[in-house]
DNA sequence: TGACTGTATTGATCTCGATCAATTACAGCG
DNA sequence: CGCTGTAATTGATCGAGATCAATACAGTCA
């Protein structure tokens, strides 16, 4: 299994506050110049909708900080999250200017946006950028397939444990810490958003969180700050095999 | 929502028995020549495993005929299908020579294979091929996300109806028929494989099939041949909104 | 300070799909 | 033909998670 972290380039992208592995990644100097001229930043508050499904999207973007989600909704209101965008993740796609899903900021979010037209020109002209995008899309696809296993076959408890381990890992790698032993982090999702991620109801999420707390797999300080006393213990609850590379 | 069919090129690829939209698609004459020299065919019987998860895969391939599935298995045996490969779909990926999932032939399958090394060289040298692969991968990602909605939020009946509509559509488009009014086709999956696709047990699949038959949404001739008297009626059972582009 | 709002927890009950088990259908084959 | 083995159907029962409902809690605003 591929490991996303390995893909994060060491070279920072000009004035982006953190290094990120989106289009700017691995770019040659001249490409970077191109990018700088079409790049701008946008901020969103927690809960704000970035784009609605069906809306025109005149930009693509890279998540600089915060967490956003892609969500699908059925007419009767049933909702399923289908993408979770953490810092360094990419939003939008070339050759498609209509958003297929609602994009909602789960926390305050900063996006590094690229105007669509010049971005597409950039792709057309630079082979390594479309190769980079291909690589990232394949990682997304792997993540989606791991997610499908979770949705289709895991128990509620395993689902919660899996989600916590995914967030813990990504958070740790962002802070350059190992995800071993004691790990703690802030949950960027409400119970409802967790339920939408996991294909559960928020009551079940809450109950299973309480159960994991009761069994000392996790500790809660306030509603959102989580400490995992022993990461291996949490992993035992996910149903994944030990080495199995869970990708976000 | 994008429509896959539009992506199928009208130009056939040399001696491939049917036109297919894999790497050969839209290629210039000289690229095609390259391809011909690294291309070979392999056949598999229904039930045969093409590759095991973790195995080295020294080729990538395009499905020429038949149906294959990608499946993930947990240690305790729970299984979830995460990919269904129909004719024209692509298998394998550049820069990854280890199969992440079991690939199993659901029916007799013919693959058009490309040796990995020269194929990667081809990608590196031809920008339009990696753009083509990107496009295809994005379609896969959309399909995976539609699938996630199915797994997370649909009822057993809706799941079955959705699967039947997906297969009916792909089958119809392959035969250049419209998926309207009365449609009929052969189910390329066992009840067990359907269950693995849908995150259900095979008993539930069987019961829901019987229920759909009882309600005249489908008709069964033998175990595998299905007739849908009115495609719209089936669509009403899927839970999708009327226009919603369900992608395989 | 207290009313108000959105988020989270906990309880009681119900239901859909899982599980366990028996039977049937059918294709291949001696 | 009657076996044999696999795939599929059907029945009886169970249980995980959904649903409905009440309560707790932390901000925030008047």
Coordinates of C-alpha atoms (C1' of nucleotides) in Angstrom, one line a residue:
Chain A
X1 CA 0.0 0.0 0.0
X2 CA 1.2 3.4 -0.9
X3 CA 1.9 5.9 1.9
X4 CA 0.6 9.4 1.3
X5 CA 3.1 11.0 3.5
X6 CA 5.9 9.9 1.3
X7 CA 4.4 11.9 -1.5
X8 CA 4.6 15.3 0.3
X9 CA 7.4 17.2 -1.3
X10 CA 10.0 18.7 1.0
X11 CA 10.2 21.9 -1.0
X12 CA 7.6 24.5 0.1
X13 CA 5.5 26.2 -2.4
X14 CA 6.4 29.9 -2.5
X15 CA 4.1 31.7 0.0
X16 CA 1.8 28.9 0.9
X17 CA 1.9 28.8 4.7
X18 CA 2.6 25.1 4.8
X19 CA 4.1 22.9 2.3
X20 CA 1.5 21.0 0.4
X21 CA 1.5 18.4 -2.2
X22 CA -1.0 19.8 -4.7
X23 CA -0.2 21.2 -8.1
X24 CA 2.7 23.3 -6.9
X25 CA 4.5 20.1 -5.8
X26 CA 7.7 19.2 -7.5
X27 CA 7.3 22.0 -9.9
X28 CA 10.2 23.5 -11.7
X29 CA 10.9 27.2 -11.2
X30 CA 9.3 28.4 -14.3
X31 CA 6.1 26.5 -13.6
X32 CA 6.0 28.0 -10.2
X33 CA 6.0 31.4 -11.7
X34 CA 3.1 30.5 -13.8
X35 CA 1.3 29.3 -10.7
X36 CA 2.0 32.4 -8.7
X37 CA 0.2 34.5 -11.2
X38 CA -3.1 32.5 -11.1
X39 CA -3.1 31.7 -7.4
X40 CA -5.2 33.3 -4.7
X41 CA -6.5 32.5 -1.2
X42 CA -10.0 32.0 0.2
X43 CA -11.1 31.5 3.7
X44 CA -14.3 29.8 5.0
X45 CA -15.8 29.6 8.4
X46 CA -16.7 26.3 10.0
X47 CA -20.1 25.1 8.7
X48 CA -19.9 27.4 5.6
X49 CA -20.6 25.8 2.3
X50 CA -17.8 26.2 -0.2
X51 CA -19.8 25.1 -3.2
X52 CA -23.2 23.4 -3.7
X53 CA -23.6 20.3 -5.8
X54 CA -24.4 21.4 -9.3
X55 CA -22.8 24.9 -8.9
X56 CA -20.3 26.2 -11.4
X57 CA -16.8 26.0 -10.0
X58 CA -14.4 28.4 -11.7
X59 CA -11.4 27.3 -9.7
X60 CA -9.6 24.3 -8.3
X61 CA -7.8 24.4 -5.0
X62 CA -5.5 22.9 -2.5
X63 CA -6.5 22.8 1.2
X64 CA -4.0 24.8 3.2
X65 CA -5.5 24.5 6.6
X66 CA -8.7 23.2 8.2
X67 CA -11.0 20.4 7.1
X68 CA -13.7 20.3 4.4
X69 CA -16.0 17.5 3.3
X70 CA -17.6 16.3 0.1
X71 CA -21.1 15.2 0.7
X72 CA -23.8 13.6 -1.4
X73 CA -27.5 14.0 -0.5
X74 CA -30.5 12.0 -1.6
X75 CA -33.9 13.7 -2.2
X76 CA -35.3 12.5 1.0
X77 CA -32.4 13.9 2.9
X78 CA -30.2 10.9 3.5
X79 CA -26.6 12.1 3.4
X80 CA -23.3 10.3 2.8
X81 CA -19.9 11.9 3.0
X82 CA -17.8 10.8 0.1
X83 CA -14.6 12.8 0.6
X84 CA -12.7 14.3 3.5
X85 CA -10.3 17.0 2.6
X86 CA -7.4 17.6 5.0
X87 CA -4.5 20.0 4.6
X88 CA -2.6 19.2 1.4
X89 CA -5.6 17.6 -0.3
X90 CA -6.8 18.8 -3.7
X91 CA -10.3 20.0 -4.5
X92 CA -11.9 20.1 -8.0
X93 CA -10.7 18.7 -11.2
X94 CA -9.6 19.7 -14.7
X95 CA -12.2 19.4 -17.4
X96 CA -15.2 19.5 -15.1
X97 CA -16.5 22.9 -14.1
X98 CA -19.6 21.7 -12.2
X99 CA -19.3 20.5 -8.6
X100 CA -20.7 17.0 -8.3
X101 CA -21.0 17.2 -4.5
X102 CA -21.6 19.7 -1.8
X103 CA -18.3 21.0 -0.3
X104 CA -18.6 22.1 3.3
X105 CA -16.1 23.5 5.6
X106 CA -16.0 21.3 8.8
X107 CA -13.6 23.7 10.5
X108 CA -12.4 27.1 9.5
X109 CA -10.7 26.5 6.2
X110 CA -8.1 28.2 4.0
X111 CA -7.9 27.3 0.4
X112 CA -5.2 28.0 -2.1
X113 CA -7.2 28.5 -5.3
X114 CA -6.2 28.4 -8.9
X115 CA -8.3 29.9 -11.6
X116 CA -9.7 27.2 -13.9
X117 CA -8.7 28.4 -17.3
X118 CA -5.0 29.1 -16.7
X119 CA -4.8 26.0 -14.6
X120 CA -6.0 23.8 -17.4
X121 CA -3.6 25.5 -19.8
X122 CA -0.9 24.7 -17.3
X123 CA -1.8 21.0 -17.3
X124 CA -2.0 20.9 -21.0
X125 CA 1.5 22.3 -21.2
X126 CA 3.2 20.5 -18.4
X127 CA 3.3 16.7 -18.5
X128 CA 4.6 16.4 -15.0
X129 CA 1.6 18.2 -13.6
X130 CA -0.9 15.9 -15.1
X131 CA 1.2 13.0 -13.9
X132 CA 1.2 14.5 -10.5
X133 CA -2.6 14.8 -10.6
X134 CA -2.9 11.2 -11.8
X135 CA -0.8 10.1 -8.8
X136 CA -3.0 12.0 -6.4
X137 CA -6.2 10.8 -8.0
X138 CA -5.1 7.2 -7.7
X139 CA -4.4 7.8 -4.0
X140 CA -7.9 9.2 -3.6
X141 CA -9.3 6.1 -5.4
X142 CA -7.4 3.8 -3.0
X143 CA -8.8 5.8 -0.1
X144 CA -12.3 5.6 -1.5
X145 CA -12.0 1.8 -1.8
X146 CA -10.7 1.5 1.8
X147 CA -13.7 3.6 2.7
X148 CA -16.1 1.2 0.8
X149 CA -14.8 -1.7 2.9
X150 CA -15.6 0.3 6.0
X151 CA -19.1 1.2 4.8
X152 CA -20.0 -2.2 3.5
X153 CA -18.6 -4.6 6.1
X154 CA -17.4 -3.0 9.3
X155 CA -19.3 -2.8 12.6
X156 CA -20.2 0.5 14.2
X157 CA -17.3 0.2 16.6
X158 CA -14.8 -0.7 13.9
X159 CA -16.0 2.2 11.9
X160 CA -15.5 4.7 14.7
X161 CA -12.1 3.3 15.5
X162 CA -11.1 3.4 11.8
X163 CA -12.1 7.0 11.5
X164 CA -10.3 8.1 14.6
X165 CA -7.1 6.3 13.4
X166 CA -7.3 8.0 10.0
X167 CA -7.6 11.4 11.5
X168 CA -5.0 10.7 14.2
X169 CA -2.5 9.6 11.5
X170 CA -3.1 12.5 9.2
X171 CA -2.9 14.9 12.1
X172 CA 0.3 13.3 13.4
X173 CA 2.0 13.4 10.0
X174 CA 1.0 17.0 9.7
X175 CA 2.8 17.8 13.0
X176 CA 5.7 15.5 12.1
X177 CA 4.9 13.2 15.0
X178 CA 4.8 9.4 14.9
X179 CA 1.4 7.8 15.3
X180 CA 2.5 5.4 18.1
X181 CA 2.0 5.2 21.8
X182 CA 0.0 8.1 23.2
X183 CA -1.5 10.3 20.5
X184 CA -3.9 13.3 20.9
X185 CA -5.7 15.6 18.5
X186 CA -8.7 17.7 18.0
X187 CA -11.7 16.1 16.2
X188 CA -12.4 18.3 13.2
X189 CA -15.9 16.8 12.8
X190 CA -19.2 17.0 14.7
X191 CA -20.9 13.8 15.6
X192 CA -23.3 14.3 12.8
X193 CA -20.4 14.7 10.3
X194 CA -18.8 11.6 11.7
X195 CA -22.1 9.8 11.1
X196 CA -22.3 11.0 7.5
X197 CA -18.7 9.7 7.0
X198 CA -19.5 6.3 8.5
X199 CA -23.0 5.6 7.2
X200 CA -24.4 5.6 10.8
X201 CA -26.7 7.8 12.8
X202 CA -25.3 10.4 15.2
X203 CA -26.8 8.5 18.1
X204 CA -24.9 5.4 17.2
X205 CA -21.7 7.5 16.8
X206 CA -22.2 9.0 20.3
X207 CA -22.9 5.6 21.9
X208 CA -19.8 4.0 20.3
X209 CA -17.6 6.9 21.4
X210 CA -18.9 6.4 24.9
X211 CA -18.2 2.7 24.7
X212 CA -14.6 3.3 23.5
X213 CA -14.2 5.7 26.3
X214 CA -15.6 3.3 28.8
X215 CA -13.1 0.6 27.5
X216 CA -10.2 3.0 27.8
X217 CA -9.4 2.9 24.1
X218 CA -9.9 6.7 23.9
X219 CA -10.1 9.6 26.4
X220 CA -12.2 12.7 25.9
X221 CA -11.4 16.2 27.1
X222 CA -14.4 18.3 26.3
X223 CA -16.4 17.0 23.3
X224 CA -13.7 17.4 20.7
X225 CA -10.3 16.8 22.1
X226 CA -9.3 13.2 22.0
X227 CA -6.4 11.3 23.5
X228 CA -5.5 7.8 22.5
X229 CA -3.5 6.2 25.3
X230 CA -2.2 3.5 23.1
X231 CA -2.5 3.7 19.3
X232 CA -2.0 0.0 18.8
X233 CA -5.0 -0.6 21.0
X234 CA -7.1 1.6 18.8
X235 CA -5.8 -0.2 15.7
X236 CA -6.9 -3.5 17.1
X237 CA -10.5 -2.1 17.1
X238 CA -10.4 -1.1 13.4
X239 CA -10.7 -4.6 12.0
X240 CA -7.7 -3.8 9.7
X241 CA -4.8 -6.2 9.6
X242 CA -1.7 -4.9 11.4
X243 CA 0.3 -3.6 8.4
X244 CA -2.6 -2.7 6.3
X245 CA -2.0 0.8 4.9
X246 CA -5.1 2.7 5.7
X247 CA -5.2 5.8 3.5
X248 CA -7.2 8.9 4.2
Chain B
X1 CA -22.3 14.3 -14.1
X2 CA -20.1 12.9 -16.8
X3 CA -21.3 10.2 -19.1
X4 CA -18.8 7.5 -19.7
X5 CA -20.1 6.5 -23.0
X6 CA -19.1 9.8 -24.5
X7 CA -15.5 8.9 -23.7
X8 CA -15.5 5.8 -25.8
X9 CA -13.5 6.6 -28.9
X10 CA -15.1 5.8 -32.3
X11 CA -11.8 4.6 -33.7
X12 CA -11.1 0.9 -33.0
X13 CA -7.7 -0.1 -31.7
X14 CA -6.0 -2.3 -34.3
X15 CA -6.8 -5.9 -33.6
X16 CA -8.7 -5.6 -30.4
X17 CA -12.0 -7.4 -31.0
X18 CA -14.1 -4.5 -29.7
X19 CA -13.3 -0.8 -29.5
X20 CA -12.2 0.1 -26.0
X21 CA -11.4 3.2 -24.2
X22 CA -8.2 2.3 -22.5
X23 CA -4.7 3.5 -23.4
X24 CA -5.1 2.9 -27.0
X25 CA -7.9 5.4 -27.1
X26 CA -7.4 8.5 -29.1
X27 CA -3.8 7.6 -29.8
X28 CA -1.9 8.9 -32.7
X29 CA -0.6 6.4 -35.3
X30 CA 2.9 6.2 -34.0
X31 CA 1.8 5.6 -30.4
X32 CA -0.4 2.8 -31.6
X33 CA 2.6 1.2 -33.2
X34 CA 4.4 1.4 -29.9
X35 CA 1.4 -0.2 -28.2
X36 CA 1.1 -3.0 -30.7
X37 CA 4.6 -4.1 -29.9
X38 CA 4.0 -4.5 -26.1
X39 CA 0.5 -5.8 -26.2
X40 CA -0.7 -9.4 -25.7
X41 CA -3.9 -11.2 -24.7
X42 CA -4.8 -13.3 -21.8
X43 CA -8.0 -15.3 -21.1
X44 CA -9.4 -16.4 -17.8
X45 CA -12.2 -18.7 -16.9
X46 CA -15.1 -17.7 -14.7
X47 CA -14.1 -17.9 -11.1
X48 CA -10.4 -17.9 -11.8
X49 CA -8.3 -15.4 -9.9
X50 CA -6.3 -13.0 -12.1
X51 CA -4.1 -11.7 -9.4
X52 CA -4.1 -12.0 -5.6
X53 CA -3.8 -9.0 -3.4
X54 CA -0.1 -8.4 -2.7
X55 CA 1.1 -10.2 -5.8
X56 CA 3.5 -8.6 -8.2
X57 CA 1.7 -7.4 -11.3
X58 CA 4.0 -7.0 -14.3
X59 CA 1.3 -5.8 -16.6
X60 CA -1.6 -3.4 -16.9
X61 CA -4.6 -4.3 -19.0
X62 CA -7.9 -3.4 -20.5
X63 CA -10.9 -5.6 -20.3
X64 CA -11.9 -6.8 -23.7
X65 CA -14.8 -9.0 -22.8
X66 CA -16.3 -10.5 -19.7
X67 CA -16.5 -9.2 -16.2
X68 CA -13.9 -9.1 -13.4
X69 CA -14.1 -7.8 -9.9
X70 CA -11.7 -6.2 -7.4
X71 CA -12.3 -7.5 -3.9
X72 CA -10.9 -6.7 -0.4
X73 CA -10.9 -9.3 2.3
X74 CA -10.6 -8.8 6.1
X75 CA -8.7 -11.4 8.1
X76 CA -12.0 -12.9 9.5
X77 CA -13.2 -13.4 5.9
X78 CA -15.6 -10.5 5.5
X79 CA -15.4 -9.4 1.9
X80 CA -16.2 -6.2 0.0
X81 CA -16.1 -5.7 -3.7
X82 CA -14.5 -2.4 -4.5
X83 CA -14.4 -2.5 -8.2
X84 CA -16.3 -4.0 -11.0
X85 CA -14.5 -4.2 -14.3
X86 CA -16.7 -4.4 -17.4
X87 CA -15.5 -4.4 -21.1
X88 CA -13.5 -1.2 -21.8
X89 CA -12.4 -0.8 -18.2
X90 CA -8.8 -0.5 -17.2
X91 CA -6.9 -2.7 -14.7
X92 CA -3.7 -1.9 -12.9
X93 CA -1.9 1.4 -12.6
X94 CA 1.4 3.0 -13.5
X95 CA 4.0 3.2 -10.7
X96 CA 2.5 0.5 -8.7
X97 CA 3.6 -3.1 -9.4
X98 CA 1.8 -4.7 -6.5
X99 CA -1.9 -5.5 -6.7
X100 CA -3.8 -4.0 -3.7
X101 CA -6.9 -6.2 -4.2
X102 CA -7.8 -9.6 -5.4
X103 CA -8.8 -9.5 -9.0
X104 CA -11.3 -12.3 -9.9
X105 CA -12.9 -13.2 -13.2
X106 CA -16.7 -13.2 -12.6
X107 CA -17.4 -14.6 -16.1
X108 CA -14.9 -15.8 -18.7
X109 CA -12.6 -12.8 -19.3
X110 CA -10.3 -11.6 -22.1
X111 CA -7.7 -9.1 -21.1
X112 CA -5.6 -7.0 -23.4
X113 CA -2.4 -6.7 -21.5
X114 CA 0.5 -4.3 -21.7
X115 CA 3.9 -5.1 -20.2
X116 CA 4.6 -2.7 -17.4
X117 CA 8.0 -1.3 -18.2
X118 CA 7.3 -0.3 -21.8
X119 CA 3.9 1.0 -20.8
X120 CA 5.3 3.3 -18.2
X121 CA 7.8 4.5 -20.7
X122 CA 5.0 5.2 -23.0
X123 CA 3.2 7.3 -20.4
X124 CA 6.3 9.2 -19.6
X125 CA 6.7 10.1 -23.2
X126 CA 3.2 10.8 -24.2
X127 CA 1.3 13.5 -22.4
X128 CA -2.0 12.6 -23.9
X129 CA -1.9 9.1 -22.5
X130 CA -1.4 10.2 -18.9
X131 CA -4.2 12.8 -19.5
X132 CA -6.4 10.0 -20.7
X133 CA -5.5 7.9 -17.7
X134 CA -6.3 10.8 -15.4
X135 CA -9.7 11.2 -17.1
X136 CA -10.4 7.5 -16.6
X137 CA -9.3 7.5 -13.0
X138 CA -11.5 10.5 -12.2
X139 CA -14.4 8.6 -13.7
X140 CA -13.6 5.6 -11.4
X141 CA -13.4 7.9 -8.5
X142 CA -16.9 9.3 -9.3
X143 CA -18.2 5.7 -9.6
X144 CA -16.6 4.8 -6.2
X145 CA -18.3 7.8 -4.6
X146 CA -21.6 6.9 -6.0
X147 CA -21.0 3.4 -4.7
X148 CA -20.2 4.8 -1.2
X149 CA -23.6 6.5 -1.1
X150 CA -25.1 3.1 -2.0
X151 CA -23.2 1.3 0.7
X152 CA -23.7 3.8 3.4
X153 CA -27.3 4.9 3.0
X154 CA -29.4 2.8 0.7
X155 CA -31.8 0.1 1.7
X156 CA -31.3 -3.5 0.5
X157 CA -34.0 -3.1 -2.1
X158 CA -32.5 0.2 -3.4
X159 CA -29.1 -1.5 -3.5
X160 CA -30.3 -4.3 -5.7
X161 CA -32.2 -2.0 -8.0
X162 CA -29.1 0.3 -8.3
X163 CA -26.8 -2.6 -9.2
X164 CA -29.3 -4.0 -11.8
X165 CA -29.6 -0.5 -13.3
X166 CA -25.8 -0.1 -13.5
X167 CA -25.3 -3.4 -15.2
X168 CA -28.3 -2.9 -17.5
X169 CA -26.9 0.5 -18.6
X170 CA -23.4 -0.7 -19.3
X171 CA -24.7 -3.7 -21.1
X172 CA -27.1 -1.7 -23.2
X173 CA -24.4 0.9 -24.1
X174 CA -22.1 -2.0 -25.1
X175 CA -24.7 -3.3 -27.5
X176 CA -25.6 0.2 -28.6
X177 CA -29.1 0.0 -27.3
X178 CA -30.9 2.6 -25.3
X179 CA -31.7 1.8 -21.6
X180 CA -35.3 2.7 -21.9
X181 CA -38.6 0.7 -21.8
X182 CA -38.0 -3.1 -21.8
X183 CA -34.4 -4.1 -21.3
X184 CA -32.9 -7.5 -20.8
X185 CA -29.4 -8.8 -20.1
X186 CA -27.4 -11.6 -18.5
X187 CA -26.3 -11.1 -14.9
X188 CA -22.6 -11.6 -14.8
X189 CA -22.5 -12.1 -11.1
X190 CA -23.5 -14.8 -8.7
X191 CA -25.7 -13.9 -5.8
X192 CA -22.7 -14.0 -3.6
X193 CA -20.8 -11.6 -5.8
X194 CA -23.8 -9.3 -5.8
X195 CA -23.8 -9.5 -2.0
X196 CA -20.1 -8.6 -1.9
X197 CA -20.8 -5.6 -4.2
X198 CA -23.6 -4.4 -2.1
X199 CA -22.4 -5.0 1.4
X200 CA -25.2 -7.5 2.1
X201 CA -25.5 -11.3 2.6
X202 CA -26.4 -13.5 -0.3
X203 CA -29.7 -14.5 1.5
X204 CA -30.8 -10.9 1.5
X205 CA -29.9 -10.5 -2.1
X206 CA -31.9 -13.5 -3.0
X207 CA -34.9 -12.3 -1.0
X208 CA -34.9 -8.9 -2.5
X209 CA -34.5 -10.3 -6.0
X210 CA -37.6 -12.4 -5.3
X211 CA -39.4 -9.3 -3.9
X212 CA -38.6 -7.3 -7.1
X213 CA -39.8 -10.2 -9.2
X214 CA -43.0 -10.4 -7.1
X215 CA -43.6 -6.7 -7.6
X216 CA -43.0 -7.0 -11.4
X217 CA -40.0 -4.7 -11.4
X218 CA -37.9 -7.5 -12.9
X219 CA -38.5 -10.8 -14.6
X220 CA -36.2 -13.8 -14.2
X221 CA -35.6 -16.4 -16.9
X222 CA -33.4 -19.1 -15.3
X223 CA -31.2 -17.7 -12.5
X224 CA -29.2 -15.3 -14.5
X225 CA -31.1 -13.8 -17.4
X226 CA -33.0 -10.7 -16.4
X227 CA -35.7 -8.7 -18.1
X228 CA -36.7 -5.3 -16.9
X229 CA -40.2 -4.6 -18.3
X230 CA -39.9 -0.9 -17.7
X231 CA -36.6 0.7 -17.0
X232 CA -38.1 3.8 -15.4
X233 CA -39.9 1.6 -12.8
X234 CA -36.5 0.1 -11.8
X235 CA -35.0 3.5 -11.6
X236 CA -37.8 4.5 -9.2
X237 CA -36.5 1.8 -6.9
X238 CA -32.9 3.0 -6.8
X239 CA -33.4 6.1 -4.6
X240 CA -31.5 8.1 -7.2
X241 CA -33.0 11.3 -8.5
X242 CA -34.3 11.0 -12.0
X243 CA -31.4 12.7 -13.9
X244 CA -28.7 11.6 -11.5
X245 CA -25.9 10.1 -13.6
X246 CA -25.1 6.8 -12.0
X247 CA -21.7 5.8 -13.2
X248 CA -20.3 2.3 -13.1
Chain C
dT1 C1' -27.9 36.4 34.9
dG2 C1' -31.0 33.8 32.6
dA3 C1' -33.2 32.5 28.1
dC4 C1' -31.9 30.5 23.8
dT5 C1' -29.5 27.6 20.4
dG6 C1' -27.0 24.1 18.6
dT7 C1' -24.4 19.9 19.9
dA8 C1' -24.0 15.8 22.5
dT9 C1' -25.4 12.0 25.6
dT10 C1' -28.5 8.5 27.2
dG11 C1' -32.7 5.6 27.3
dA12 C1' -36.6 2.8 25.4
dT13 C1' -38.3 0.5 21.6
dC14 C1' -38.6 -1.1 16.9
dT15 C1' -37.0 -2.9 12.5
dC16 C1' -34.2 -4.3 8.7
dG17 C1' -31.0 -7.3 7.5
dA18 C1' -27.9 -11.0 9.5
dT19 C1' -27.7 -15.6 11.0
dC20 C1' -28.7 -20.3 11.3
dA21 C1' -31.0 -24.0 9.0
dA22 C1' -33.6 -26.6 5.6
dT23 C1' -35.1 -27.2 1.0
dT24 C1' -35.1 -26.7 -4.0
dA25 C1' -33.2 -26.0 -8.7
dC26 C1' -30.2 -27.2 -11.9
dA27 C1' -25.9 -28.5 -14.6
dG28 C1' -22.5 -31.8 -15.2
dC29 C1' -21.5 -36.6 -15.5
dG30 C1' -20.9 -41.5 -14.5
Chain D
dC1 C1' -31.3 -42.1 -15.6
dG2 C1' -30.1 -41.2 -10.9
dC3 C1' -26.1 -39.2 -8.4
dT4 C1' -23.4 -35.3 -6.9
dG5 C1' -22.2 -30.7 -6.0
dT6 C1' -22.9 -25.9 -6.5
dA7 C1' -26.1 -22.0 -6.6
dA8 C1' -30.2 -20.2 -5.2
dT9 C1' -34.5 -19.9 -2.6
dT10 C1' -37.1 -19.8 1.5
dG11 C1' -38.2 -20.0 6.6
dA12 C1' -37.4 -19.0 11.6
dT13 C1' -35.1 -16.3 14.8
dC14 C1' -31.9 -12.9 16.5
dG15 C1' -29.5 -8.7 17.2
dA16 C1' -27.0 -4.3 15.7
dG17 C1' -28.1 -0.2 14.7
dA18 C1' -32.2 3.0 13.7
dT19 C1' -35.7 5.6 15.5
dC20 C1' -38.2 8.3 18.8
dA21 C1' -37.7 10.9 22.9
dA22 C1' -35.9 13.1 26.9
dT23 C1' -32.1 15.4 29.0
dA24 C1' -27.4 17.6 29.6
dC25 C1' -24.2 20.9 28.4
dA26 C1' -21.6 24.9 26.5
dG27 C1' -21.7 29.0 24.2
dT28 C1' -23.8 33.3 23.0
dC29 C1' -26.8 37.0 23.1
dA30 C1' -30.3 40.1 25.3

